[in-house]
């Protein structure tokens, strides 16, 4: 009997999974194609840049650049090179790095772990700070906490991630000497880049949680819980938390854009060895396969995180029947 009751849920899961897989395939194709054309349209000689990445700018000659051009087939028509990449993509082959000569998949596999650690820690920190302050502000709209969190949220959202990162370095590394300014050898080196990403996301989730808490406090079911004899704390835990968590979780899908964009900037600022850092170096070196592979993985991470957010929303939604 229980198996029969679960069949509709599994039947609804299959179309959703198929849509996500189709979305992932379209993202991979679109991102890789756009990166290909954007890289080829950049000014400068791509063969010279790749040779400089291999041998250093002081050691590059016209003969070395020409040898790289012939070796990598950079003189081929654009469409032929793009069609070759499409064919390899269908075989899950992202090609070889034109600078290091290593398979792109191996390099990305080495960088994916640090990026995931940084992203998940930043998201966890933002969810601990933002919604908590938002609930406190929403319990007393117009109060001191509400006004302070509003001012802080506006300031943090208006501040570019690179500027926020530099301020945190000046405070925690230069002035206090509490955390390393860059690198990844020290265990505390992840804190500043994660905090830079987390504060920007917490600024938004704080206001979303605040508005949701104001609606919950003014609702009939919350007032009825208080008339039954529950304390405000008990009413909040039993009836408020889940109703506040639903819009906060839903808005995470929007914040993923900020997270993926911020990873590229923050990893570069703090020399964190992730995909964003590798993408910037690949752009400078005109390493087209590495650019396509890194951007493709970042796009697929966006699709994956969005799928997880949608799943979490479905379970958190207070209208969902147990």
mmCIF file of C-alpha atoms in Angstrom:
data_model
loop_
_atom_site.group_PDB
_atom_site.id
_atom_site.type_symbol
_atom_site.label_atom_id
_atom_site.label_comp_id
_atom_site.label_asym_id
_atom_site.label_seq_id
_atom_site.Cartn_x
_atom_site.Cartn_y
_atom_site.Cartn_z
ATOM 1 C CA UNK A 1 0.000 0.000 0.000
ATOM 2 C CA UNK A 2 2.831 2.401 0.866
ATOM 3 C CA UNK A 3 4.528 1.619 -2.433
ATOM 4 C CA UNK A 4 1.361 2.528 -4.345
ATOM 5 C CA UNK A 5 1.104 5.822 -2.476
ATOM 6 C CA UNK A 6 4.681 6.694 -3.449
ATOM 7 C CA UNK A 7 4.237 5.939 -7.161
ATOM 8 C CA UNK A 8 2.788 9.380 -8.070
ATOM 9 C CA UNK A 9 5.788 11.061 -6.455
ATOM 10 C CA UNK A 10 8.223 8.932 -8.461
ATOM 11 C CA UNK A 11 6.225 9.546 -11.646
ATOM 12 C CA UNK A 12 6.485 13.288 -11.012
ATOM 13 C CA UNK A 13 10.223 12.998 -10.382
ATOM 14 C CA UNK A 14 11.065 11.499 -13.772
ATOM 15 C CA UNK A 15 9.852 14.466 -15.908
ATOM 16 C CA UNK A 16 11.590 16.910 -13.550
ATOM 17 C CA UNK A 17 14.843 14.959 -13.834
ATOM 18 C CA UNK A 18 14.515 14.838 -17.634
ATOM 19 C CA UNK A 19 13.993 18.621 -17.741
ATOM 20 C CA UNK A 20 17.084 19.195 -15.613
ATOM 21 C CA UNK A 21 19.209 16.928 -17.803
ATOM 22 C CA UNK A 22 17.988 18.738 -20.913
ATOM 23 C CA UNK A 23 18.727 22.069 -19.253
ATOM 24 C CA UNK A 24 22.229 20.902 -18.335
ATOM 25 C CA UNK A 25 22.897 19.784 -21.925
ATOM 26 C CA UNK A 26 21.694 23.115 -23.322
ATOM 27 C CA UNK A 27 23.823 25.045 -20.792
ATOM 28 C CA UNK A 28 26.915 23.011 -21.694
ATOM 29 C CA UNK A 29 26.422 23.562 -25.425
ATOM 30 C CA UNK A 30 25.577 27.263 -25.151
ATOM 31 C CA UNK A 31 28.310 28.168 -22.652
ATOM 32 C CA UNK A 32 31.014 26.292 -24.566
ATOM 33 C CA UNK A 33 30.008 27.836 -27.906
ATOM 34 C CA UNK A 34 29.856 31.376 -26.529
ATOM 35 C CA UNK A 35 33.237 30.979 -24.834
ATOM 36 C CA UNK A 36 34.735 29.736 -28.096
ATOM 37 C CA UNK A 37 33.614 32.765 -30.103
ATOM 38 C CA UNK A 38 34.332 35.291 -27.347
ATOM 39 C CA UNK A 39 37.873 33.949 -26.945
ATOM 40 C CA UNK A 40 38.560 34.005 -30.681
ATOM 41 C CA UNK A 41 37.295 37.604 -30.893
ATOM 42 C CA UNK A 42 39.673 38.866 -28.184
ATOM 43 C CA UNK A 43 42.387 41.203 -29.510
ATOM 44 C CA UNK A 44 45.909 39.915 -29.954
ATOM 45 C CA UNK A 45 47.521 36.840 -31.468
ATOM 46 C CA UNK A 46 46.159 33.757 -29.729
ATOM 47 C CA UNK A 47 49.189 31.673 -30.737
ATOM 48 C CA UNK A 48 51.547 34.235 -29.218
ATOM 49 C CA UNK A 49 49.567 34.297 -25.960
ATOM 50 C CA UNK A 50 49.583 30.512 -25.681
ATOM 51 C CA UNK A 51 53.317 30.402 -26.397
ATOM 52 C CA UNK A 52 53.860 33.069 -23.724
ATOM 53 C CA UNK A 53 51.896 30.939 -21.253
ATOM 54 C CA UNK A 54 54.141 27.984 -22.034
ATOM 55 C CA UNK A 55 57.566 29.586 -22.233
ATOM 56 C CA UNK A 56 57.183 33.026 -20.638
ATOM 57 C CA UNK A 57 56.850 36.382 -22.385
ATOM 58 C CA UNK A 58 60.619 36.981 -22.490
ATOM 59 C CA UNK A 59 61.258 33.710 -24.310
ATOM 60 C CA UNK A 60 58.583 33.973 -27.008
ATOM 61 C CA UNK A 61 59.651 34.454 -30.630
ATOM 62 C CA UNK A 62 57.710 34.579 -33.874
ATOM 63 C CA UNK A 63 58.974 31.090 -34.694
ATOM 64 C CA UNK A 64 57.714 29.732 -31.343
ATOM 65 C CA UNK A 65 54.291 31.326 -31.889
ATOM 66 C CA UNK A 66 54.101 29.880 -35.401
ATOM 67 C CA UNK A 67 55.034 26.422 -34.102
ATOM 68 C CA UNK A 68 52.222 26.642 -31.542
ATOM 69 C CA UNK A 69 49.801 27.747 -34.277
ATOM 70 C CA UNK A 70 50.644 24.721 -36.408
ATOM 71 C CA UNK A 71 50.684 22.283 -33.470
ATOM 72 C CA UNK A 72 47.242 23.295 -32.174
ATOM 73 C CA UNK A 73 45.668 23.883 -35.569
ATOM 74 C CA UNK A 74 44.852 27.506 -34.793
ATOM 75 C CA UNK A 75 44.976 28.326 -38.488
ATOM 76 C CA UNK A 76 41.973 26.079 -39.152
ATOM 77 C CA UNK A 77 38.581 27.654 -39.925
ATOM 78 C CA UNK A 78 36.600 28.540 -36.817
ATOM 79 C CA UNK A 79 33.679 26.305 -37.705
ATOM 80 C CA UNK A 80 35.930 23.269 -38.106
ATOM 81 C CA UNK A 81 37.492 23.854 -34.678
ATOM 82 C CA UNK A 82 34.084 24.371 -33.074
ATOM 83 C CA UNK A 83 32.621 21.265 -34.718
ATOM 84 C CA UNK A 84 35.602 19.282 -33.432
ATOM 85 C CA UNK A 85 34.891 20.521 -29.882
ATOM 86 C CA UNK A 86 31.194 19.635 -30.193
ATOM 87 C CA UNK A 87 32.151 16.119 -31.249
ATOM 88 C CA UNK A 88 34.469 15.676 -28.265
ATOM 89 C CA UNK A 89 31.823 17.095 -25.923
ATOM 90 C CA UNK A 90 29.402 14.363 -27.002
ATOM 91 C CA UNK A 91 32.062 11.885 -25.863
ATOM 92 C CA UNK A 92 32.486 13.778 -22.543
ATOM 93 C CA UNK A 93 35.968 14.818 -23.643
ATOM 94 C CA UNK A 94 36.837 18.476 -22.951
ATOM 95 C CA UNK A 95 40.163 18.261 -24.775
ATOM 96 C CA UNK A 96 43.673 19.167 -23.698
ATOM 97 C CA UNK A 97 44.887 22.399 -22.157
ATOM 98 C CA UNK A 98 46.766 24.342 -24.814
ATOM 99 C CA UNK A 99 49.142 25.791 -22.196
ATOM 100 C CA UNK A 100 49.919 22.915 -19.825
ATOM 101 C CA UNK A 101 49.157 20.015 -22.174
ATOM 102 C CA UNK A 102 47.140 18.200 -19.481
ATOM 103 C CA UNK A 103 43.577 16.950 -20.057
ATOM 104 C CA UNK A 104 41.070 19.649 -19.129
ATOM 105 C CA UNK A 105 38.989 17.142 -17.163
ATOM 106 C CA UNK A 106 41.951 16.319 -14.907
ATOM 107 C CA UNK A 107 42.696 19.982 -14.228
ATOM 108 C CA UNK A 108 39.047 20.765 -13.500
ATOM 109 C CA UNK A 109 38.736 17.719 -11.230
ATOM 110 C CA UNK A 110 41.681 19.079 -9.246
ATOM 111 C CA UNK A 111 40.048 22.536 -8.940
ATOM 112 C CA UNK A 112 36.453 21.469 -8.357
ATOM 113 C CA UNK A 113 36.963 20.433 -4.734
ATOM 114 C CA UNK A 114 38.260 23.825 -3.517
ATOM 115 C CA UNK A 115 35.472 25.645 -5.368
ATOM 116 C CA UNK A 116 32.771 23.435 -3.842
ATOM 117 C CA UNK A 117 34.277 23.838 -0.364
ATOM 118 C CA UNK A 118 34.337 27.607 -0.727
ATOM 119 C CA UNK A 119 30.806 27.816 -2.169
ATOM 120 C CA UNK A 120 29.187 25.530 0.406
ATOM 121 C CA UNK A 121 30.932 27.224 3.336
ATOM 122 C CA UNK A 122 29.899 30.657 2.069
ATOM 123 C CA UNK A 123 26.305 29.517 1.654
ATOM 124 C CA UNK A 124 26.242 27.951 5.143
ATOM 125 C CA UNK A 125 27.670 31.104 6.717
ATOM 126 C CA UNK A 126 25.147 33.321 4.914
ATOM 127 C CA UNK A 127 22.225 31.138 6.026
ATOM 128 C CA UNK A 128 23.418 31.235 9.637
ATOM 129 C CA UNK A 129 23.741 35.044 9.714
ATOM 130 C CA UNK A 130 21.197 36.486 7.292
ATOM 131 C CA UNK A 131 17.911 34.724 8.191
ATOM 132 C CA UNK A 132 18.682 34.906 11.931
ATOM 133 C CA UNK A 133 19.072 38.685 11.815
ATOM 134 C CA UNK A 134 16.067 38.912 9.506
ATOM 135 C CA UNK A 135 13.804 37.078 11.944
ATOM 136 C CA UNK A 136 14.939 39.315 14.807
ATOM 137 C CA UNK A 137 14.263 42.392 12.680
ATOM 138 C CA UNK A 138 10.862 41.086 11.572
ATOM 139 C CA UNK A 139 9.693 40.488 15.130
ATOM 140 C CA UNK A 140 9.820 44.263 15.735
ATOM 141 C CA UNK A 141 9.376 46.084 12.399
ATOM 142 C CA UNK A 142 10.741 49.606 12.521
ATOM 143 C CA UNK A 143 12.792 48.882 15.629
ATOM 144 C CA UNK A 144 16.492 49.397 16.170
ATOM 145 C CA UNK A 145 17.540 45.976 14.845
ATOM 146 C CA UNK A 146 15.332 46.450 11.787
ATOM 147 C CA UNK A 147 16.868 49.818 10.945
ATOM 148 C CA UNK A 148 20.433 48.635 11.547
ATOM 149 C CA UNK A 149 20.052 45.504 9.427
ATOM 150 C CA UNK A 150 18.447 47.547 6.635
ATOM 151 C CA UNK A 151 21.384 49.969 6.544
ATOM 152 C CA UNK A 152 23.910 47.135 6.690
ATOM 153 C CA UNK A 153 22.130 45.146 3.971
ATOM 154 C CA UNK A 154 22.017 48.120 1.611
ATOM 155 C CA UNK A 155 25.717 48.854 2.200
ATOM 156 C CA UNK A 156 26.790 45.248 1.626
ATOM 157 C CA UNK A 157 24.722 44.814 -1.536
ATOM 158 C CA UNK A 158 25.987 48.082 -2.989
ATOM 159 C CA UNK A 159 29.609 47.066 -2.384
ATOM 160 C CA UNK A 160 31.341 45.028 -5.140
ATOM 161 C CA UNK A 161 32.783 41.704 -3.920
ATOM 162 C CA UNK A 162 36.369 42.710 -4.716
ATOM 163 C CA UNK A 163 36.050 45.876 -2.600
ATOM 164 C CA UNK A 164 34.479 43.953 0.280
ATOM 165 C CA UNK A 165 37.281 41.397 0.063
ATOM 166 C CA UNK A 166 39.953 44.094 0.223
ATOM 167 C CA UNK A 167 38.282 45.663 3.272
ATOM 168 C CA UNK A 168 38.196 42.304 5.047
ATOM 169 C CA UNK A 169 41.883 41.768 4.245
ATOM 170 C CA UNK A 170 42.756 45.185 5.697
ATOM 171 C CA UNK A 171 40.780 44.481 8.875
ATOM 172 C CA UNK A 172 41.439 40.809 9.616
ATOM 173 C CA UNK A 173 44.864 40.327 8.015
ATOM 174 C CA UNK A 174 46.657 43.672 8.126
ATOM 175 C CA UNK A 175 45.216 45.237 11.285
ATOM 176 C CA UNK A 176 44.325 42.218 13.430
ATOM 177 C CA UNK A 177 46.640 39.597 11.921
ATOM 178 C CA UNK A 178 43.973 36.980 12.642
ATOM 179 C CA UNK A 179 43.573 35.411 9.192
ATOM 180 C CA UNK A 180 45.850 34.908 6.173
ATOM 181 C CA UNK A 181 45.282 37.363 3.337
ATOM 182 C CA UNK A 182 45.604 34.816 0.507
ATOM 183 C CA UNK A 183 46.677 31.299 -0.381
ATOM 184 C CA UNK A 184 45.387 27.903 0.622
ATOM 185 C CA UNK A 185 48.080 26.290 2.776
ATOM 186 C CA UNK A 186 46.726 27.585 6.099
ATOM 187 C CA UNK A 187 43.507 26.078 7.491
ATOM 188 C CA UNK A 188 42.103 29.565 8.057
ATOM 189 C CA UNK A 189 42.792 30.737 4.506
ATOM 190 C CA UNK A 190 39.288 29.792 3.385
ATOM 191 C CA UNK A 191 37.602 32.067 5.915
ATOM 192 C CA UNK A 192 38.121 35.457 4.236
ATOM 193 C CA UNK A 193 37.004 34.399 0.734
ATOM 194 C CA UNK A 194 34.020 32.542 2.218
ATOM 195 C CA UNK A 195 33.115 35.532 4.373
ATOM 196 C CA UNK A 196 33.343 37.848 1.358
ATOM 197 C CA UNK A 197 30.789 35.740 -0.512
ATOM 198 C CA UNK A 198 28.646 35.066 2.552
ATOM 199 C CA UNK A 199 28.136 38.705 3.550
ATOM 200 C CA UNK A 200 26.775 39.643 0.143
ATOM 201 C CA UNK A 201 24.292 36.759 0.195
ATOM 202 C CA UNK A 202 23.375 37.305 3.855
ATOM 203 C CA UNK A 203 22.429 40.909 3.078
ATOM 204 C CA UNK A 204 19.659 39.681 0.765
ATOM 205 C CA UNK A 205 18.484 36.683 2.795
ATOM 206 C CA UNK A 206 18.231 38.958 5.857
ATOM 207 C CA UNK A 207 15.665 41.217 4.170
ATOM 208 C CA UNK A 208 13.774 38.274 2.674
ATOM 209 C CA UNK A 209 13.539 36.626 6.106
ATOM 210 C CA UNK A 210 12.530 39.943 7.686
ATOM 211 C CA UNK A 211 9.634 40.482 5.261
ATOM 212 C CA UNK A 212 8.510 36.871 5.686
ATOM 213 C CA UNK A 213 8.621 37.207 9.483
ATOM 214 C CA UNK A 214 6.506 40.372 9.354
ATOM 215 C CA UNK A 215 3.850 38.502 7.356
ATOM 216 C CA UNK A 216 3.971 35.536 9.733
ATOM 217 C CA UNK A 217 3.608 37.792 12.810
ATOM 218 C CA UNK A 218 0.547 39.459 11.274
ATOM 219 C CA UNK A 219 -1.092 36.173 10.224
ATOM 220 C CA UNK A 220 -4.167 34.680 11.824
ATOM 221 C CA UNK A 221 -2.544 31.299 12.510
ATOM 222 C CA UNK A 222 0.305 32.938 14.441
ATOM 223 C CA UNK A 223 -2.153 34.965 16.534
ATOM 224 C CA UNK A 224 -4.220 31.831 17.162
ATOM 225 C CA UNK A 225 -1.089 30.003 18.359
ATOM 226 C CA UNK A 226 -0.534 32.751 20.931
ATOM 227 C CA UNK A 227 -4.159 32.618 22.104
ATOM 228 C CA UNK A 228 -3.766 28.872 22.721
ATOM 229 C CA UNK A 229 -1.180 29.709 25.359
ATOM 230 C CA UNK A 230 2.031 29.256 23.416
ATOM 231 C CA UNK A 231 4.830 31.648 24.217
ATOM 232 C CA UNK A 232 6.121 33.826 21.324
ATOM 233 C CA UNK A 233 9.216 31.627 21.163
ATOM 234 C CA UNK A 234 7.150 28.423 20.953
ATOM 235 C CA UNK A 235 4.858 29.946 18.320
ATOM 236 C CA UNK A 236 7.875 31.021 16.295
ATOM 237 C CA UNK A 237 9.508 27.579 16.418
ATOM 238 C CA UNK A 238 6.304 25.663 15.636
ATOM 239 C CA UNK A 239 4.621 27.936 13.104
ATOM 240 C CA UNK A 240 7.058 30.648 12.077
ATOM 241 C CA UNK A 241 10.360 28.991 11.171
ATOM 242 C CA UNK A 242 9.025 26.834 8.347
ATOM 243 C CA UNK A 243 7.009 29.689 6.843
ATOM 244 C CA UNK A 244 10.075 31.960 6.946
ATOM 245 C CA UNK A 245 12.383 29.257 5.582
ATOM 246 C CA UNK A 246 10.283 28.709 2.444
ATOM 247 C CA UNK A 247 10.867 32.144 0.790
ATOM 248 C CA UNK A 248 14.481 32.271 2.008
ATOM 249 C CA UNK A 249 15.201 28.907 0.387
ATOM 250 C CA UNK A 250 13.367 29.900 -2.793
ATOM 251 C CA UNK A 251 15.446 33.058 -3.087
ATOM 252 C CA UNK A 252 18.634 31.011 -2.925
ATOM 253 C CA UNK A 253 18.047 30.232 -6.599
ATOM 254 C CA UNK A 254 18.436 33.937 -7.393
ATOM 255 C CA UNK A 255 21.485 34.255 -5.143
ATOM 256 C CA UNK A 256 23.241 31.452 -7.009
ATOM 257 C CA UNK A 257 23.977 33.950 -9.775
ATOM 258 C CA UNK A 258 25.793 36.121 -7.227
ATOM 259 C CA UNK A 259 27.591 33.061 -5.856
ATOM 260 C CA UNK A 260 28.856 31.771 -9.222
ATOM 261 C CA UNK A 261 29.866 35.266 -10.338
ATOM 262 C CA UNK A 262 31.504 35.990 -6.995
ATOM 263 C CA UNK A 263 33.514 32.760 -7.016
ATOM 264 C CA UNK A 264 35.444 33.938 -10.090
ATOM 265 C CA UNK A 265 36.323 37.301 -8.526
ATOM 266 C CA UNK A 266 36.922 36.119 -4.970
ATOM 267 C CA UNK A 267 39.109 33.154 -5.912
ATOM 268 C CA UNK A 268 41.260 35.485 -7.986
ATOM 269 C CA UNK A 269 41.588 38.073 -5.206
ATOM 270 C CA UNK A 270 42.510 35.533 -2.534
ATOM 271 C CA UNK A 271 44.523 33.195 -4.835
ATOM 272 C CA UNK A 272 42.173 30.347 -3.970
ATOM 273 C CA UNK A 273 42.949 27.364 -6.259
ATOM 274 C CA UNK A 274 39.470 26.813 -7.656
ATOM 275 C CA UNK A 275 37.754 26.840 -11.030
ATOM 276 C CA UNK A 276 37.176 30.606 -10.987
ATOM 277 C CA UNK A 277 40.877 31.272 -10.454
ATOM 278 C CA UNK A 278 41.779 28.848 -13.248
ATOM 279 C CA UNK A 279 39.248 30.491 -15.583
ATOM 280 C CA UNK A 280 40.879 33.912 -15.178
ATOM 281 C CA UNK A 281 44.353 32.498 -15.886
ATOM 282 C CA UNK A 282 43.012 30.594 -18.898
ATOM 283 C CA UNK A 283 41.540 33.813 -20.328
ATOM 284 C CA UNK A 284 44.885 35.601 -19.996
ATOM 285 C CA UNK A 285 46.615 32.665 -21.671
ATOM 286 C CA UNK A 286 43.952 32.261 -24.401
ATOM 287 C CA UNK A 287 43.636 28.604 -23.380
ATOM 288 C CA UNK A 288 40.357 27.997 -25.239
ATOM 289 C CA UNK A 289 39.671 24.383 -24.106
ATOM 290 C CA UNK A 290 40.342 25.360 -20.489
ATOM 291 C CA UNK A 291 38.080 28.414 -20.768
ATOM 292 C CA UNK A 292 35.292 26.337 -22.295
ATOM 293 C CA UNK A 293 35.667 23.566 -19.721
ATOM 294 C CA UNK A 294 35.811 25.889 -16.697
ATOM 295 C CA UNK A 295 32.840 27.975 -17.815
ATOM 296 C CA UNK A 296 30.908 24.819 -18.661
ATOM 297 C CA UNK A 297 31.456 23.372 -15.175
ATOM 298 C CA UNK A 298 30.411 26.651 -13.529
ATOM 299 C CA UNK A 299 27.240 26.628 -15.612
ATOM 300 C CA UNK A 300 26.481 23.027 -14.673
ATOM 301 C CA UNK A 301 27.067 23.847 -10.997
ATOM 302 C CA UNK A 302 24.431 26.554 -11.343
ATOM 303 C CA UNK A 303 21.974 24.016 -12.771
ATOM 304 C CA UNK A 304 22.795 21.495 -10.018
ATOM 305 C CA UNK A 305 22.422 24.022 -7.184
ATOM 306 C CA UNK A 306 19.130 25.232 -8.661
ATOM 307 C CA UNK A 307 17.822 21.668 -8.748
ATOM 308 C CA UNK A 308 18.794 21.202 -5.091
ATOM 309 C CA UNK A 309 17.086 24.487 -4.168
ATOM 310 C CA UNK A 310 13.886 23.441 -5.954
ATOM 311 C CA UNK A 311 13.928 20.101 -4.136
ATOM 312 C CA UNK A 312 14.458 21.798 -0.774
ATOM 313 C CA UNK A 313 11.581 24.214 -1.479
ATOM 314 C CA UNK A 314 9.270 21.303 -2.203
ATOM 315 C CA UNK A 315 10.019 19.734 1.197
ATOM 316 C CA UNK A 316 10.042 22.963 3.209
ATOM 317 C CA UNK A 317 6.813 24.363 1.745
ATOM 318 C CA UNK A 318 4.340 24.465 4.694
ATOM 319 C CA UNK A 319 1.440 23.714 2.335
ATOM 320 C CA UNK A 320 2.984 20.314 1.543
ATOM 321 C CA UNK A 321 1.173 17.435 3.141
ATOM 322 C CA UNK A 322 3.345 15.106 5.255
#
